Tab-separated table of C-alpha atoms in Angstrom:
chain	number	residue	atom	x	y	z
A	1	LEU	CA	-29.160	12.570	7.262
A	2	VAL	CA	-26.072	13.759	8.779
A	3	ASP	CA	-24.575	17.695	9.564
A	4	THR	CA	-20.409	16.754	8.077
A	5	ILE	CA	-18.555	14.351	6.613
A	6	PHE	CA	-15.146	13.628	7.623
A	7	CYS	CA	-12.437	12.600	4.791
A	8	VAL	CA	-9.071	12.403	5.244
A	9	SER	CA	-7.780	13.968	2.000
A	10	HIS	CA	-8.770	15.846	-1.057
A	11	ALA	CA	-8.236	12.970	-2.947
A	12	GLN	CA	-10.868	10.791	-0.885
A	13	ARG	CA	-13.582	13.627	-1.333
A	14	GLU	CA	-13.340	13.706	-4.694
A	15	LYS	CA	-13.495	10.629	-5.014
A	16	LEU	CA	-16.994	10.241	-2.824
A	17	VAL	CA	-18.478	13.548	-4.318
A	18	SER	CA	-18.092	11.631	-8.123
A	19	GLU	CA	-20.128	8.688	-6.734
A	20	GLY	CA	-22.853	11.470	-5.472
A	21	ALA	CA	-21.941	12.307	-2.007
A	22	PRO	CA	-23.268	16.235	-0.753
A	23	GLY	CA	-19.748	18.220	-1.107
A	24	ASP	CA	-20.989	21.018	0.889
A	25	LYS	CA	-20.957	18.910	3.879
A	26	MET	CA	-17.751	17.573	3.166
A	27	MET	CA	-14.252	18.889	5.077
A	28	VAL	CA	-10.825	17.364	4.947
A	29	ILE	CA	-9.206	16.764	7.881
A	30	HIS	CA	-5.987	15.019	6.948
A	31	ASN	CA	-4.383	11.856	9.777
A	32	GLY	CA	-2.299	13.078	12.300
A	33	VAL	CA	0.995	10.527	14.431
A	34	ASP	CA	1.272	9.867	17.993
A	35	LEU	CA	4.269	11.321	18.478
A	36	GLU	CA	4.831	10.116	21.527
A	37	ARG	CA	4.636	6.749	20.032
A	38	PHE	CA	6.876	7.684	16.597
A	39	PRO	CA	9.914	9.119	18.349
A	40	VAL	CA	12.925	10.383	15.528
A	41	GLY	CA	15.131	8.656	14.556
A	42	PRO	CA	18.479	10.661	13.965
A	43	PRO	CA	19.470	10.671	10.550
A	44	GLU	CA	22.291	9.368	10.803
A	45	LEU	CA	20.879	6.459	12.753
A	46	HIS	CA	19.003	5.156	9.220
A	47	ASP	CA	21.029	3.043	7.378
A	48	PRO	CA	20.675	4.135	3.338
A	49	MET	CA	20.510	0.499	2.692
A	50	THR	CA	17.499	-0.389	4.489
A	51	LEU	CA	13.724	-0.283	2.593
A	52	VAL	CA	10.500	-0.830	5.573
A	53	PHE	CA	7.725	-1.969	4.670
A	54	SER	CA	4.322	-1.889	7.119
A	55	GLY	CA	1.007	-2.890	6.264
A	56	ALA	CA	-1.436	-5.310	5.391
A	57	LEU	CA	0.132	-8.464	3.493
A	58	VAL	CA	-2.466	-7.869	0.502
A	59	TYR	CA	-2.805	-7.360	-3.362
A	60	ASP	CA	-4.137	-4.015	-2.192
A	61	LYS	CA	-0.998	-3.324	-0.531
A	62	GLY	CA	1.554	-4.249	-3.700
A	63	LEU	CA	4.244	-5.810	-1.316
A	64	HIS	CA	4.913	-7.728	-4.422
A	65	LEU	CA	6.054	-5.030	-6.699
A	66	LEU	CA	8.565	-3.889	-3.350
A	67	ILE	CA	9.902	-7.451	-3.564
A	68	GLY	CA	10.459	-7.454	-7.233
A	69	SER	CA	11.968	-4.144	-7.688
A	70	PHE	CA	14.110	-5.627	-4.211
A	71	ILE	CA	15.310	-8.256	-6.321
A	72	ASP	CA	16.478	-6.216	-8.732
A	73	LEU	CA	18.124	-3.674	-6.949
A	74	LYS	CA	19.789	-6.118	-4.979
A	75	GLN	CA	22.586	-7.019	-7.843
A	76	LYS	CA	23.441	-3.570	-7.515
A	77	TYR	CA	23.619	-2.677	-4.290
A	78	PRO	CA	24.491	-6.126	-2.345
A	79	LYS	CA	23.707	-4.626	1.333
A	80	LEU	CA	20.395	-3.864	0.553
A	81	ARG	CA	17.825	-5.016	3.072
A	82	LEU	CA	14.609	-5.041	2.721
A	83	GLU	CA	12.144	-5.657	6.395
A	84	VAL	CA	8.248	-5.829	6.413
A	85	PHE	CA	6.178	-5.169	8.893
A	86	GLY	CA	2.528	-7.060	8.812
A	87	SER	CA	0.485	-9.841	7.850
A	88	ALA	CA	-2.652	-10.790	5.731
A	89	SER	CA	-4.508	-11.308	8.484
A	90	LEU	CA	-4.590	-7.493	9.486
A	91	TRP	CA	-7.737	-7.485	6.780
A	92	SER	CA	-8.886	-10.855	7.662
A	93	ARG	CA	-7.279	-12.255	4.172
A	94	GLU	CA	-5.570	-15.325	3.009
A	95	GLU	CA	-1.682	-15.093	2.646
A	96	TYR	CA	-1.339	-14.362	-1.632
A	97	LEU	CA	2.447	-14.424	-1.328
A	98	ASP	CA	4.343	-17.686	0.202
A	99	ILE	CA	6.426	-15.953	2.782
A	100	GLY	CA	7.739	-18.958	4.167
A	101	ALA	CA	9.924	-19.571	0.320
A	102	LEU	CA	10.575	-16.140	-0.085
A	103	ALA	CA	11.792	-16.047	3.666
A	104	ARG	CA	14.123	-18.711	2.269
A	105	GLU	CA	15.017	-17.578	-1.285
A	106	LEU	CA	15.624	-14.055	-0.093
A	107	PRO	CA	17.784	-13.775	3.029
A	108	ASP	CA	17.935	-10.009	3.116
A	109	VAL	CA	14.156	-9.746	3.617
A	110	VAL	CA	13.218	-10.368	7.024
A	111	PHE	CA	9.163	-10.403	7.324
A	112	HIS	CA	8.226	-9.801	11.405
A	113	GLY	CA	4.895	-10.578	11.027
A	114	ARG	CA	2.052	-8.589	12.822
A	115	VAL	CA	4.092	-6.778	16.288
A	116	PRO	CA	3.456	-3.733	18.097
A	117	GLN	CA	3.543	0.112	17.349
A	118	GLU	CA	6.486	0.451	19.255
A	119	ARG	CA	8.634	-2.700	16.924
A	120	ILE	CA	7.461	-1.003	13.726
A	121	ALA	CA	8.983	2.924	14.947
A	122	GLU	CA	11.999	0.800	15.988
A	123	GLY	CA	11.981	-0.419	12.068
A	124	PHE	CA	11.555	3.459	11.086
A	125	ARG	CA	13.598	4.731	13.091
A	126	ARG	CA	16.736	2.548	11.474
A	127	SER	CA	15.495	2.440	7.866
A	128	GLY	CA	16.983	4.830	4.964
A	129	LEU	CA	13.379	4.513	2.996
A	130	CYS	CA	9.765	3.688	3.726
A	131	VAL	CA	7.825	1.867	0.523
A	132	ILE	CA	4.520	2.709	-0.214
A	133	PRO	CA	3.776	0.017	-3.314
A	134	SER	CA	0.568	0.098	-2.822
A	135	PRO	CA	-2.074	-0.040	-6.793
A	136	TRP	CA	-5.347	0.592	-5.581
A	137	PHE	CA	-7.164	3.637	-4.164
A	138	ASP	CA	-5.121	4.343	-0.795
A	139	PRO	CA	-7.107	7.221	1.095
A	140	PHE	CA	-4.278	8.771	2.681
A	141	PRO	CA	-2.448	6.012	5.011
A	142	LEU	CA	-0.921	6.083	9.043
A	143	THR	CA	2.194	4.311	7.804
A	144	SER	CA	3.409	7.460	5.533
A	145	LEU	CA	2.944	10.482	8.299
A	146	GLU	CA	4.601	7.343	10.578
A	147	ALA	CA	7.753	6.983	8.563
A	148	GLN	CA	7.936	10.066	8.219
A	149	VAL	CA	7.736	11.930	11.546
A	150	SER	CA	9.933	9.276	12.631
A	151	GLY	CA	12.450	10.899	10.181
A	152	CYS	CA	12.188	8.139	7.591
A	153	PRO	CA	11.140	9.091	4.034
A	154	VAL	CA	8.759	7.897	1.684
A	155	VAL	CA	8.527	6.758	-1.408
A	156	THR	CA	5.370	5.833	-3.744
A	157	TYR	CA	2.614	5.961	-6.338
A	158	ARG	CA	0.333	8.534	-7.104
A	159	VAL	CA	-2.664	7.080	-6.318
A	160	GLY	CA	-5.384	8.177	-3.375
A	161	GLY	CA	-4.165	10.942	-1.072
A	162	LEU	CA	-0.540	9.191	-1.016
A	163	PRO	CA	0.585	12.533	-2.397
A	164	GLU	CA	-0.988	14.876	-0.136
A	165	GLY	CA	0.895	13.243	3.055
A	166	LEU	CA	4.472	14.019	1.834
A	167	VAL	CA	6.202	17.005	0.917
A	168	GLU	CA	7.133	16.296	-3.402
A	169	GLY	CA	11.417	15.861	-2.629
A	170	LYS	CA	11.672	16.605	0.592
A	171	THR	CA	10.270	14.108	2.445
A	172	GLY	CA	9.163	11.522	-0.207
A	173	VAL	CA	9.086	10.863	-3.786
A	174	VAL	CA	6.139	10.436	-5.833
A	175	VAL	CA	6.797	7.144	-8.925
A	176	GLU	CA	4.171	8.708	-11.517
A	177	ASP	CA	3.580	4.784	-13.104
A	178	ILE	CA	2.573	2.687	-11.175
A	179	SER	CA	4.359	-0.738	-12.481
A	180	GLN	CA	7.541	-2.448	-10.930
A	181	HIS	CA	10.166	-0.778	-13.342
A	182	ALA	CA	9.057	2.740	-12.318
A	183	LEU	CA	9.057	1.852	-8.731
A	184	THR	CA	12.941	-0.078	-8.952
A	185	ALA	CA	13.823	3.360	-10.973
A	186	ALA	CA	12.605	5.526	-8.074
A	187	LEU	CA	14.594	3.564	-5.845
A	188	ASP	CA	17.932	3.417	-7.484
A	189	ARG	CA	17.883	7.070	-7.692
A	190	LEU	CA	18.098	7.440	-3.936
A	191	LEU	CA	19.750	4.665	-2.923
A	192	ASP	CA	21.944	5.893	-5.215
A	193	ASP	CA	22.397	9.114	-3.649
A	194	PRO	CA	22.883	8.795	0.655
A	195	MET	CA	23.159	12.493	0.455
A	196	ARG	CA	20.050	13.073	-0.285
A	197	LEU	CA	18.477	10.401	1.463
A	198	ARG	CA	20.027	11.798	4.665
A	199	GLU	CA	18.741	15.650	3.458
A	200	MET	CA	15.468	14.159	3.459
A	201	SER	CA	14.994	12.480	6.741
A	202	ARG	CA	16.064	16.016	8.142
A	203	HIS	CA	13.458	17.398	6.222
A	204	CYS	CA	10.882	14.859	7.750
A	205	THR	CA	11.811	15.624	10.703
A	206	GLU	CA	11.418	19.212	10.577
A	207	ILE	CA	8.205	19.107	7.704
A	208	ALA	CA	6.198	16.235	9.179
A	209	ARG	CA	6.280	16.138	13.158
A	210	GLU	CA	4.658	19.720	12.504
A	211	ARG	CA	2.251	19.481	10.026
A	212	PHE	CA	0.917	15.422	11.418
A	213	ARG	CA	-0.106	15.725	15.432
A	214	TRP	CA	-2.600	14.546	16.520
A	215	GLU	CA	-3.805	17.631	18.345
A	216	MET	CA	-4.345	19.672	15.238
A	217	VAL	CA	-6.570	17.017	13.900
A	218	VAL	CA	-8.753	17.160	17.085
A	219	ASP	CA	-8.614	21.226	17.385
A	220	LEU	CA	-10.211	20.784	13.836
A	221	ILE	CA	-12.680	18.602	14.474
A	222	ILE	CA	-14.099	20.060	17.587
A	223	ARG	CA	-14.062	23.672	15.943
């Protein structure tokens, strides 16, 4: 009964078509970002030893995989920190992690909870890498775009539309194997090369802020 179905990624379109939806009615328009709400953090202000996670604290988003990698990497990088923004309540779920126990055992993992976007934007501007370890079919999350436009490169798995939201090797890195081991290895390579991280931060500012403007999304929809 509809004239047009908007999909936020090609991966989402392919999934819907495979389930019987009419592909000839579909148009792919990627999400955009409010650039005023997520201003740029200059490359030199991004701490290469600070990782950031933003999203619902649910199994689907894979925070447990990131925490496992953090514990492994902490032995090699003593100054490594992880800032976590979000809560299970974002998806109306029960907590699947014991946040209190983790905070006590891992003092360099900071759980900010559910906070306004301005606080999250600050976290992106001071972090060296945004990690999105979703093991499920994530269509095209805003977190990846918001981090990049802030100058924070992204590391994610090859699932759903996540690879479509970055430029491999420039604004982020896609991990092929969905496992803690593969994530740890990818993060290790980046943490061991702070100059590369700074260059990726610069690419984020140049590429993502032009590619993911909400104005472009609006223009495509109303054509």
